[in-house]
Short mmCIF file of C-alpha atoms in Angstrom, two decimals:
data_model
loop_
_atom_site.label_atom_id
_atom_site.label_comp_id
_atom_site.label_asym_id
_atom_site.label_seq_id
_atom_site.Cartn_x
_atom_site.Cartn_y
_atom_site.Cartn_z
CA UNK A 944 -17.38 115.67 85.47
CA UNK A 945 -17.42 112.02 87.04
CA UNK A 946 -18.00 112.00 91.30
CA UNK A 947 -17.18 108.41 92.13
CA UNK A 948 -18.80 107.80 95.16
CA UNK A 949 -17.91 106.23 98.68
CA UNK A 950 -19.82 103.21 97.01
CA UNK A 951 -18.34 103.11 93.46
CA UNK A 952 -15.07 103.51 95.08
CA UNK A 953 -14.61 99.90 97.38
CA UNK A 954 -16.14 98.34 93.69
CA UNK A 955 -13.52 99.38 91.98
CA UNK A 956 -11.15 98.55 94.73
CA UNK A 957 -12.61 94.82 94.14
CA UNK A 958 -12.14 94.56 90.90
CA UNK A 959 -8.49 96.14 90.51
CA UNK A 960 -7.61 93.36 93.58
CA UNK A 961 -9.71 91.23 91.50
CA UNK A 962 -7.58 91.60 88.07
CA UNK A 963 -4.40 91.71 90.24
CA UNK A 964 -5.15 87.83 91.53
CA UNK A 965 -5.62 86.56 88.12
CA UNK A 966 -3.30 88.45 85.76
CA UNK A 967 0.45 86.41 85.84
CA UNK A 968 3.28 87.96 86.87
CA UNK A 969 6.34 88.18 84.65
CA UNK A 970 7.61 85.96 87.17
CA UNK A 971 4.82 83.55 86.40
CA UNK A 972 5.42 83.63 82.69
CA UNK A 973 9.51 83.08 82.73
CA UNK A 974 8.40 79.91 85.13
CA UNK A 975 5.78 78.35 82.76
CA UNK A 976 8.05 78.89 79.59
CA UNK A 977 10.82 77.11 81.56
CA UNK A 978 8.81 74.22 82.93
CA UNK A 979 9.88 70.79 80.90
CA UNK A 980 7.31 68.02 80.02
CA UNK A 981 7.68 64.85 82.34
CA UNK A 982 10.47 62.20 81.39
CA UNK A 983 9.29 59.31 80.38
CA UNK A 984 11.11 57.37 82.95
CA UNK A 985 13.55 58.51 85.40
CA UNK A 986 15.89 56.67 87.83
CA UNK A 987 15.58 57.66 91.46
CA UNK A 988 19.43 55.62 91.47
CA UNK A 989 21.25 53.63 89.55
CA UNK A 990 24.23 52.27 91.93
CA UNK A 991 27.45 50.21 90.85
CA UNK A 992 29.59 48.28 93.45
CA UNK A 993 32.50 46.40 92.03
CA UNK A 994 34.42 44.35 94.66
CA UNK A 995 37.80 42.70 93.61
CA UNK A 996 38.64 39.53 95.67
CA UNK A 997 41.98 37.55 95.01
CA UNK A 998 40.36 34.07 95.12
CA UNK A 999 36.75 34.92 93.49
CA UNK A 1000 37.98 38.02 90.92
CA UNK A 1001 35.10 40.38 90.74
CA UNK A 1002 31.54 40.88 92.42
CA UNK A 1003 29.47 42.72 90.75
CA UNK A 1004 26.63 44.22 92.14
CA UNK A 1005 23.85 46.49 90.38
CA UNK A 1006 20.51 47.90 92.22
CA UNK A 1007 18.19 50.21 90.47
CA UNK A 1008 15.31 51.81 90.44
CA UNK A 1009 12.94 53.87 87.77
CA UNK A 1010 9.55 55.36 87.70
CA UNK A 1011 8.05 54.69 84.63
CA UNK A 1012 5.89 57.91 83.53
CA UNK A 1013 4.35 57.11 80.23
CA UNK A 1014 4.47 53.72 77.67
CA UNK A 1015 7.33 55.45 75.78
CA UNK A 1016 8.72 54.54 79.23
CA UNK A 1017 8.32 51.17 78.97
CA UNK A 1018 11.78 50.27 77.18
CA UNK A 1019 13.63 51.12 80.99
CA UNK A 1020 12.53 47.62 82.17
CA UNK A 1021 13.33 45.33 79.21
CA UNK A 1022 16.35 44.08 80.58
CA UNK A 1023 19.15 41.52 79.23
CA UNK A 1024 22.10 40.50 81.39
CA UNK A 1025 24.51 38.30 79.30
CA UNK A 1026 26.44 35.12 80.87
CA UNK A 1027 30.05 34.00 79.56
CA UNK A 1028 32.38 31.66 80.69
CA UNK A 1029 34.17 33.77 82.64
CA UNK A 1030 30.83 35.84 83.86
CA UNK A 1031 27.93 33.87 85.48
CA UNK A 1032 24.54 35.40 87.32
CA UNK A 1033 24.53 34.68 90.82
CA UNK A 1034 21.17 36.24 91.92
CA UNK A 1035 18.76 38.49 90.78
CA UNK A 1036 15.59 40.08 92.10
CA UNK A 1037 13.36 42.48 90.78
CA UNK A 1038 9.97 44.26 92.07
CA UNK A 1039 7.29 46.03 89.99
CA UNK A 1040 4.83 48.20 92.60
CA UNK A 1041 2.20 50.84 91.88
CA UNK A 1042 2.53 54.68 92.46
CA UNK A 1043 2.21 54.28 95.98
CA UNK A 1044 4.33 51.45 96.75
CA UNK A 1045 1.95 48.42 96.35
CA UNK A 1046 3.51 45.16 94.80
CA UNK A 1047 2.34 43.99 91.37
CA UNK A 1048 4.82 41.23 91.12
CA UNK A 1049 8.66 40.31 92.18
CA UNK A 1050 11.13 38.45 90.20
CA UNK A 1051 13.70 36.40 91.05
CA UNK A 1052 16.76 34.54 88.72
CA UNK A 1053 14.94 31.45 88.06
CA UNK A 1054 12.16 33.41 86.78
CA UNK A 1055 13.96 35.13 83.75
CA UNK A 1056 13.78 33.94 80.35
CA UNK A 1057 16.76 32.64 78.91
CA UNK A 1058 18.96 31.29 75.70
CA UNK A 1059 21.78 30.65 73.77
CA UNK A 1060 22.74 33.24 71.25
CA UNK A 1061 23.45 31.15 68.14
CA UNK A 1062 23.60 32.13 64.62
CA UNK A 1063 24.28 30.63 61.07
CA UNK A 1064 28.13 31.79 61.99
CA UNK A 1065 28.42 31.13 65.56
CA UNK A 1066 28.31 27.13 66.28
CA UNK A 1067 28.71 27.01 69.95
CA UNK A 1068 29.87 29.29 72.82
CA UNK A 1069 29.32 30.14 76.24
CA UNK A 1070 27.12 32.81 76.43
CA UNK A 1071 23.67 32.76 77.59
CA UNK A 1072 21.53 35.77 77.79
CA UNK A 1073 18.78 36.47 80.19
CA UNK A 1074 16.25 38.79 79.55
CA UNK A 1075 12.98 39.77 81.41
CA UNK A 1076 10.45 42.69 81.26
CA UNK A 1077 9.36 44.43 83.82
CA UNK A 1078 6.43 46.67 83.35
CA UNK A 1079 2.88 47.20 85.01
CA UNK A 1080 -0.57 48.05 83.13
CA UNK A 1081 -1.22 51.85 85.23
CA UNK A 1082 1.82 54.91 85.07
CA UNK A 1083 3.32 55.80 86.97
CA UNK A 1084 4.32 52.64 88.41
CA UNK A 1085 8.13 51.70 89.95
CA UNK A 1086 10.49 49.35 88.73
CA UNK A 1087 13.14 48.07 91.53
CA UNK A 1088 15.95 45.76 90.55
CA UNK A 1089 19.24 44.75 91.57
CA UNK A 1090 21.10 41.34 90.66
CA UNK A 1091 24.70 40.11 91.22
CA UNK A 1092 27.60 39.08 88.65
CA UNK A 1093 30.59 36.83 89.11
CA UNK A 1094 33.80 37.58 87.06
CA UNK A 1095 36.54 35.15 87.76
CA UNK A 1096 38.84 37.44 86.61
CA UNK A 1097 40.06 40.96 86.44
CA UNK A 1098 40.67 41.14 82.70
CA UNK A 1099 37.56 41.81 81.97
CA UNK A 1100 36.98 44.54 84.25
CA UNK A 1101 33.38 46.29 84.05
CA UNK A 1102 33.19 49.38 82.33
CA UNK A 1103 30.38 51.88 84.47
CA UNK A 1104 27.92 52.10 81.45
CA UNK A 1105 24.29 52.94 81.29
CA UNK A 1106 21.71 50.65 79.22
CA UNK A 1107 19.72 54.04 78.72
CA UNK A 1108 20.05 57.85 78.07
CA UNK A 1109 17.03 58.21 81.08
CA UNK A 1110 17.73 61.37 83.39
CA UNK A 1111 19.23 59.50 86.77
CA UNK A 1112 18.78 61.50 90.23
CA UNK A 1113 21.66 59.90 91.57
CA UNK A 1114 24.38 57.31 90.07
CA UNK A 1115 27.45 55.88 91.60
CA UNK A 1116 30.18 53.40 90.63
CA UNK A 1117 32.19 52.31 93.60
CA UNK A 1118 35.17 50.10 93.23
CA UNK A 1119 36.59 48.23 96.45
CA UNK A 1120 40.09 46.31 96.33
CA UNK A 1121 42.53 44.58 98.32
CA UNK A 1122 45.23 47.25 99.22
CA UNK A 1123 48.44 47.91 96.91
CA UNK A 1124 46.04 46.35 94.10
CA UNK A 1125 46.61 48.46 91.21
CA UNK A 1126 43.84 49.58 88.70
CA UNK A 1127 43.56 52.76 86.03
CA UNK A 1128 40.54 54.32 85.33
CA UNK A 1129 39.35 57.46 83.11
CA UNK A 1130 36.58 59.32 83.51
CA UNK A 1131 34.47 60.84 80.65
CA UNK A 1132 32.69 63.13 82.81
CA UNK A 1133 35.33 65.52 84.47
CA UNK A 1134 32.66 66.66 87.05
CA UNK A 1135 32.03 63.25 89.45
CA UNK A 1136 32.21 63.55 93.19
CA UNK A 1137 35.05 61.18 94.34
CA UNK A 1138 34.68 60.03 98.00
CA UNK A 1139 37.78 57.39 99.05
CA UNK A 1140 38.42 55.28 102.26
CA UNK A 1141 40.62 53.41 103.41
CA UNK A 1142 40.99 50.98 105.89
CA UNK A 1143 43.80 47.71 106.74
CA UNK A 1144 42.68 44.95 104.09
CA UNK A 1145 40.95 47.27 101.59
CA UNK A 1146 40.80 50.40 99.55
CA UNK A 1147 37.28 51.75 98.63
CA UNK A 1148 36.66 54.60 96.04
CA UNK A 1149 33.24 55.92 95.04
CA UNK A 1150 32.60 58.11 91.86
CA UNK A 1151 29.49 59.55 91.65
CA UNK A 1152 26.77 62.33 90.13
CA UNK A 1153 23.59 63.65 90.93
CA UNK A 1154 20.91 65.53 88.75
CA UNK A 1155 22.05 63.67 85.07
CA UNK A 1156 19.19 64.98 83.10
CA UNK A 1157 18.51 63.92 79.31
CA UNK A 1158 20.53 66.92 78.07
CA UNK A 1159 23.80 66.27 80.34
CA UNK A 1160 23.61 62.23 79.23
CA UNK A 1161 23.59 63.26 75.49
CA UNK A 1162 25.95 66.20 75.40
CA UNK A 1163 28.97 65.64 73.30
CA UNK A 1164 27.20 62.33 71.94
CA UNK A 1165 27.80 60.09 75.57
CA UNK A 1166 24.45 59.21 75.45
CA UNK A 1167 24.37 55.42 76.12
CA UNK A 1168 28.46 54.89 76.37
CA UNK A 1169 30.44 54.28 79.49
CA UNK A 1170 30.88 56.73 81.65
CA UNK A 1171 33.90 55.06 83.48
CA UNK A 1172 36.81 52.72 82.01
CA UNK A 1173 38.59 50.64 83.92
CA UNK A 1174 41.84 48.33 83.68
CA UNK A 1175 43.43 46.54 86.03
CA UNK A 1176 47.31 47.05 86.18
CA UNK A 1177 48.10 43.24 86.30
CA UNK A 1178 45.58 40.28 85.40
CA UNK A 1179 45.92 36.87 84.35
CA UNK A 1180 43.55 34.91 81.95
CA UNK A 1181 43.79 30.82 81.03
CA UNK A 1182 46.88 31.10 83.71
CA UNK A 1183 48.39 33.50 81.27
CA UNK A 1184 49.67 36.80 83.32
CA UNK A 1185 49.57 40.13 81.25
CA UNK A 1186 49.50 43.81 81.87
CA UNK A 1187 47.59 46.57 80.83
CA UNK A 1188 50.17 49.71 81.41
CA UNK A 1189 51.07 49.52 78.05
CA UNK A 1190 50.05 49.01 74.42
CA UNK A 1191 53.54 46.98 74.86
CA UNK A 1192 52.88 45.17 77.46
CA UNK A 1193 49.26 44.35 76.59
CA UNK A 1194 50.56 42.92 73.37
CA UNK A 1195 53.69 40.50 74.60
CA UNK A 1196 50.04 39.30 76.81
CA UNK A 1197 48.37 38.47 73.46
CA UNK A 1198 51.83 37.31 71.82
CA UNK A 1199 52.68 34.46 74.35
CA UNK A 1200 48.89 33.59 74.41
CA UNK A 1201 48.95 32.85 70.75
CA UNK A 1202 51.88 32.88 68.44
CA UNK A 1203 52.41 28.93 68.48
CA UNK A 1204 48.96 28.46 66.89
CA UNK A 1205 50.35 30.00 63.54
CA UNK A 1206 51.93 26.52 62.53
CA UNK A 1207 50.70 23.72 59.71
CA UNK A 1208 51.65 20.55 58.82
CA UNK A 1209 54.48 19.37 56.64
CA UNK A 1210 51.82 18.05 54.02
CA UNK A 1211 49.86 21.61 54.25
CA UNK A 1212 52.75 23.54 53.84
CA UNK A 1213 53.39 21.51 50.17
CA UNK A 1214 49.69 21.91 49.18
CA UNK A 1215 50.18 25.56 49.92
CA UNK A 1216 53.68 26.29 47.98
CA UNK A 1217 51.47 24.01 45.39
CA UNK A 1218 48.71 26.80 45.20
CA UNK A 1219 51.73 29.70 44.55
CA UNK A 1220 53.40 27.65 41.74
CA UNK A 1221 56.33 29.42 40.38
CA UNK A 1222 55.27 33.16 42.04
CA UNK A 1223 57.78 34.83 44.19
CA UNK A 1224 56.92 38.18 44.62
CA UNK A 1225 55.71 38.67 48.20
CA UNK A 1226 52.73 40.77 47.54
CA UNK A 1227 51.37 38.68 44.74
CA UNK A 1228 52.02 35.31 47.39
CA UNK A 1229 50.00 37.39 50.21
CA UNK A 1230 47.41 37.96 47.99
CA UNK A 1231 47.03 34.80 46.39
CA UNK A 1232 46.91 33.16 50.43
CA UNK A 1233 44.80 36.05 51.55
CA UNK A 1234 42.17 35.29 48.76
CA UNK A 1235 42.62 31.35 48.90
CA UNK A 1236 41.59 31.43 53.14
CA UNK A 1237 38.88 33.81 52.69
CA UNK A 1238 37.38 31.80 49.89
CA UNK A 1239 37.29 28.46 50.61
CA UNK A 1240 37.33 28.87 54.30
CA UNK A 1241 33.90 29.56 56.45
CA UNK A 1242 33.38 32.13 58.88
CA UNK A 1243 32.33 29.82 61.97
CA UNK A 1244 32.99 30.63 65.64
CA UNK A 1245 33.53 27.95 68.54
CA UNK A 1246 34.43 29.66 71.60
CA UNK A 1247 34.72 28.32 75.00
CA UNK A 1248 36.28 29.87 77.78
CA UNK A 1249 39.48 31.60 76.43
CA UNK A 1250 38.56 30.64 72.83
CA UNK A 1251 37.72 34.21 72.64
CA UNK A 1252 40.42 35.80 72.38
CA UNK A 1253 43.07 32.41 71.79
CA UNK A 1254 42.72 31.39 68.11
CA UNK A 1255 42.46 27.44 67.38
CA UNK A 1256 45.73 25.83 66.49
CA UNK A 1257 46.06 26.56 62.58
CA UNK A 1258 46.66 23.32 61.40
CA UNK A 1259 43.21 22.27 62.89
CA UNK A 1260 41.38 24.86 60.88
CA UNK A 1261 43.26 24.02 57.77
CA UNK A 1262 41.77 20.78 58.30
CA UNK A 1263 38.26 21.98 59.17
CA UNK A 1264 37.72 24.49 56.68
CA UNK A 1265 35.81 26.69 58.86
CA UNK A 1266 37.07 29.23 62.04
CA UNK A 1267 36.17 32.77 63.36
CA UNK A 1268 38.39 36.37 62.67
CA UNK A 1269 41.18 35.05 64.62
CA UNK A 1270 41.40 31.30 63.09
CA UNK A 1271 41.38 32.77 60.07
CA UNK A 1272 44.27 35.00 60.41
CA UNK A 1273 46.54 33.08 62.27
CA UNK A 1274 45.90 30.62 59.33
CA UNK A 1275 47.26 33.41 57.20
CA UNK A 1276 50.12 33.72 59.14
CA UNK A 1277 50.81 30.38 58.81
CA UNK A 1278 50.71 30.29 55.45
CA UNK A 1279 52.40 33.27 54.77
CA UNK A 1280 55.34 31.68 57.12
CA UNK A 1281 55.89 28.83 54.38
CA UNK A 1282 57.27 31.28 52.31
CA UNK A 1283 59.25 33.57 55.07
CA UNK A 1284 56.85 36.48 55.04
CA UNK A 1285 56.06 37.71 58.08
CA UNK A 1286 52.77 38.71 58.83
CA UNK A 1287 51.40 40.02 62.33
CA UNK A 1288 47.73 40.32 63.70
CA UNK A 1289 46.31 43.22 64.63
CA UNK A 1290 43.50 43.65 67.30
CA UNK A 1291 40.90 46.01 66.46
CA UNK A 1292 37.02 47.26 67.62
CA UNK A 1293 35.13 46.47 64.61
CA UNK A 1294 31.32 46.04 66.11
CA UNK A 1295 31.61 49.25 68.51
CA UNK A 1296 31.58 52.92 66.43
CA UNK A 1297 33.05 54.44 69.48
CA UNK A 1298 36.90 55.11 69.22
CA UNK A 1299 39.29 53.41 71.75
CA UNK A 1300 41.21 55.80 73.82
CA UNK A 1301 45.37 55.64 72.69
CA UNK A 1302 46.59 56.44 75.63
CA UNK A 1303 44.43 54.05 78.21
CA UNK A 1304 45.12 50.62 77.14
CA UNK A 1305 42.86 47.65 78.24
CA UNK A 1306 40.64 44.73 76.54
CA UNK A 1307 38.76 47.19 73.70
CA UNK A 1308 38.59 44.86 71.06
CA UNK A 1309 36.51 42.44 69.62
CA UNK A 1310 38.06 41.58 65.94
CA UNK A 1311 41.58 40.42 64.69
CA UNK A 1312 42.72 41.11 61.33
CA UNK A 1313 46.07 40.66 59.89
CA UNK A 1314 49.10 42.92 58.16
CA UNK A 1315 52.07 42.70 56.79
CA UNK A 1316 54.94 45.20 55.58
CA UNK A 1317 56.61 44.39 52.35
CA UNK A 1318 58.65 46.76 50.17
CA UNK A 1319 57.74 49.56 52.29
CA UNK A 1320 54.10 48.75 51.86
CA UNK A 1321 51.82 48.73 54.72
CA UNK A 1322 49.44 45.61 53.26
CA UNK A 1323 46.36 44.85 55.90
CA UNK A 1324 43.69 41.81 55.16
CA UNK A 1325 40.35 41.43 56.98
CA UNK A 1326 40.05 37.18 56.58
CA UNK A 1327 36.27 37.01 57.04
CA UNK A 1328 35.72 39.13 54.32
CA UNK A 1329 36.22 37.69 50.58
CA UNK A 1330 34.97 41.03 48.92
CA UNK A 1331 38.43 42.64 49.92
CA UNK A 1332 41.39 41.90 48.49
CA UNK A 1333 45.04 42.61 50.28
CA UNK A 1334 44.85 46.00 50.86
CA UNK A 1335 41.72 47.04 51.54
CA UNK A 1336 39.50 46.71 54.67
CA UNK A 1337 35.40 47.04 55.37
CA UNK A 1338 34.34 50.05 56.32
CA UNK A 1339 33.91 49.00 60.14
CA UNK A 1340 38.02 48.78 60.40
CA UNK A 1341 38.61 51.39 58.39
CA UNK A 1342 40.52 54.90 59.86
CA UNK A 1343 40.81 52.78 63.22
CA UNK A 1344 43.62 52.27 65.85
CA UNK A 1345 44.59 48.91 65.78
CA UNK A 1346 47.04 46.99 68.42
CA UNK A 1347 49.56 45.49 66.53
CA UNK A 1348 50.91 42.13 67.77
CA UNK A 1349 54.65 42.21 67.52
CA UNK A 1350 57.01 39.42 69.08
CA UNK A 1351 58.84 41.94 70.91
CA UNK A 1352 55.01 43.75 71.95
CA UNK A 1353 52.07 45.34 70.88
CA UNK A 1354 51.94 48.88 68.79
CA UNK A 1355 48.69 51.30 68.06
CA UNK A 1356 48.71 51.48 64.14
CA UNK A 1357 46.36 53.05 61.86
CA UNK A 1358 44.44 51.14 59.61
CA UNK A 1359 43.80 53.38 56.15
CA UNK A 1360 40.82 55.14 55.70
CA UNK A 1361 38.40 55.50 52.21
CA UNK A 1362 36.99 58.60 51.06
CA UNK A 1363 34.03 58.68 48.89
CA UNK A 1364 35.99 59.08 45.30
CA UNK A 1365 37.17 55.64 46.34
CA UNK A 1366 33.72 53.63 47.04
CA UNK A 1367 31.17 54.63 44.69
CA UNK A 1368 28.87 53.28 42.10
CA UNK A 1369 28.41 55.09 38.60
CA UNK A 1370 25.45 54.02 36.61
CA UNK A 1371 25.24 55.21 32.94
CA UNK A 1372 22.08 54.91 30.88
CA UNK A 1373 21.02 55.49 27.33
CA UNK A 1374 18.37 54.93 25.66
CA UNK A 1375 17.39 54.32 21.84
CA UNK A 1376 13.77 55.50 20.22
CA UNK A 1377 13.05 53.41 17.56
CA UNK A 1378 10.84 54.54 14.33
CA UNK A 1379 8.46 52.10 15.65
CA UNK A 1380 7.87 54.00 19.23
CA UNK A 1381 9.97 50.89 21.04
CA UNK A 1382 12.27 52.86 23.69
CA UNK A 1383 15.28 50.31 24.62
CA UNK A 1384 17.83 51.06 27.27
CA UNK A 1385 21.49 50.05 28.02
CA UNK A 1386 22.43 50.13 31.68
CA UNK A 1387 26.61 50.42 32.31
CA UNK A 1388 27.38 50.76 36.04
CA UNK A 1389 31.54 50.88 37.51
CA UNK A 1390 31.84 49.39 40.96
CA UNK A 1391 34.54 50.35 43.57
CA UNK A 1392 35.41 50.18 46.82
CA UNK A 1393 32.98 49.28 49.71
CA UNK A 1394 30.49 49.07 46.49
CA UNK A 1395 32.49 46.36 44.45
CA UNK A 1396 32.55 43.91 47.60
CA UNK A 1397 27.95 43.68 47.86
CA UNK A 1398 28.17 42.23 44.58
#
């Protein structure tokens, strides 16, 4: 039998103490296993003021700031802020400073790198993008920015978006206006704090949300898309006065904007029944005028100011032989007018995958295509695209809501949608050994769809 003595006894007190102080709890554990690695960069806030002022439009005013944790980091301070006509950069400035708060190097507007976004399809326009990078050679370092926009209008009202999917400790978009000034906007979070106040000349409202962590910013596939739309219940663009509280209303807009440009000359409207000949069914005449402008006429886009969205006059592209989406369909309709078939544009978001929203009109698109009914026959035509025939559309205006430009207003129509049976390639090989050893293939392949327009 074991004694433990007075001695052996205030050891082993030592050691169990000992084992106690070292050995995690299950507390412990649970904490480690939750503990997340370190974004790479994180904004401390990311604030949005928009300020709506009846002689100057909008002010709009973005401040920022990020620590940077690691190089995959970096990407947070490559910035680009775009220029149109109707936007211009008033002032930026931007900071860089080390962990604990000492400068590197400021910024200011007329020290960003800028240019003019042409292409081998765009001629001219207004835009001009400015771009900078802010970054520092140690992590973590800070990144501090905030720069000013002028919109001379409320048309093109600015959607709260972030460039990023970074985690944000705090983010706010706050809207002021000049009282009984009406504006719509829809949320796609449903959990923002909404603080409002009100006072003789203005109403202010301020949506906002703490604690957006990489998980809550990619949920549901948000990740880099707004977070906030907004459109304004009245706005006027080129002195043109439009609404956006219906798909209606937003339409008769785009229909007294544009509908006399679909007119050509007395001598272009004989070269054009010349090109027809004897045909007068109305699908075959659409198709012939469909293939003829998307042919023999270049994709080329001038716009300045509210070239954008007005189409040249189509006589003048007739006579150019080049114009952009919305030349090129009004040119259509012009055509298509010689022979008293009506055919209507159609506004759609070709260059964004995300969906508009049906029931929250405002400015969502960026492409115009054209359709007509005949015989019962919903017949749409993308201009710029000469692999298409009448009938079929690319794939990036395909299954889409489209806004309809009717003379008596605008209607959300569905443009047809492809399934794979219909775009497909099928190759079929055989081969042929000869007595010789000489192996000689034959190579048939069937094209359709999205396929049959590459080649």
């Amino acid at each position: 039998m074991h004694t433990v003595t007075a001695g052996n006894s205030s050891l082993y007190s030592i050691i169990v103490v000992f084992l106690l102080a070292v050995v995690p709890t299950g507390r412990d554990l649970v904490s480690a296993q939750e503990q997340k690695p370190v974004p790479d960069a994180v904004y401390l806030y990311d604030n949005w003021m928009v300020e709506v002022n009846p002689t100057r439009g909008i002010l709009l005013d973005i401040s920022r700031k990020v620590r940077v944790n690691s190089p995959r980091g970096r990407p947070v301070g490559r910035l680009k802020i775009w220029e149109t006509f109707y936007r211009s950069l008033k002032r930026f400035d931007g900071k860089v400073t080390d962990s604990v708060g000492n400068a590197y190097y400021t910024v200011t507007k007329d020290e960003l790198e800028s240019g003019y976004p042409f292409s081998d399809y765009r001629l001219y326009s207004n835009d001009r993008l400015f771009s900078v990078d802010l970054t520092a050679p140690t992590f973590p370092y800070f990144i501090e920015y905030s720069y000013r926009l002028q919109i001379d209008n409320t048309f093109f009202w600015p959607d709260w978006e972030f460039p990023d999917a970074y985690p944000r400790e705090h983010a706010s978009y706050t809207v002021a206006v000049p009282r009984l000034f009406g504006y719509r906007t829809y949320p796609v979070y449903a959990d923002l704090t909404v603080d409002s106040s009100r006072s003789l000349k203005r109403d202010v409202v301020t949506w906002s949300r703490n604690g957006l962590t990489v998980d809550s910013l990619t949920d549901g596939g948000q990740g880099n898309y707004p977070v906030m739309y907004v459109a304004p219940s009245n706005f006027a663009v080129a002195r043109q006065r439009g609404s956006t509280e219906s798909w209606a209303a937003l339409g008769r807009w785009y229909w007294d904007l544009t509908h006399k440009r679909a007119k050509i000359s007395g001598k272009q409207q004989q070269e054009v029944k010349q090109w027809v000949g004897q045909t007068t069914d109305p699908q075959q005449i659409l198709s012939l005028l469909k293939d003829a402008v998307s042919r023999n006429w270049r994709y080329v886009a001038i716009e300045v100011g509210i070239g954008g969205w007005r189409p040249h006059k189509a006589e003048a592209v007739y006579r150019s032989h080049y114009g952009d989406c919305k030349d090129l369909t009004y040119l259509w309709l012009a055509m298509s007018d010689v022979f008293e078939i009506k055919v209507y544009p159609a506004l759609v978001r070709a260059r964004n995958p995300q969906p508009l929203l049906p029931d929250f009109p405002k400015d969502w698109f960026d492409h115009v295509i054209g359709v007509a009914v005949v015989g019962g026959d919903t017949l749409w035509a993308d201009l710029t695209t000469p692999g298409y025939p009448l009938g079929r559309l690319p794939y990036q205006v395909e299954d889409r809501n489209a806004l309809v430009i009717l003379p008596e207003g605008g209607e959300l129509w569905r443009t047809p949608a492809t399934g794979p049976a219909d775009n497909k390639i099928i190759r079929t090989l055989r081969g042929r050994l000869s007595s010789d050893g000489d192996l000689s293939f034959k190579l048939r392949a069937t094209v359709s769809g999205h396929k049959l327009a590459m080649f």
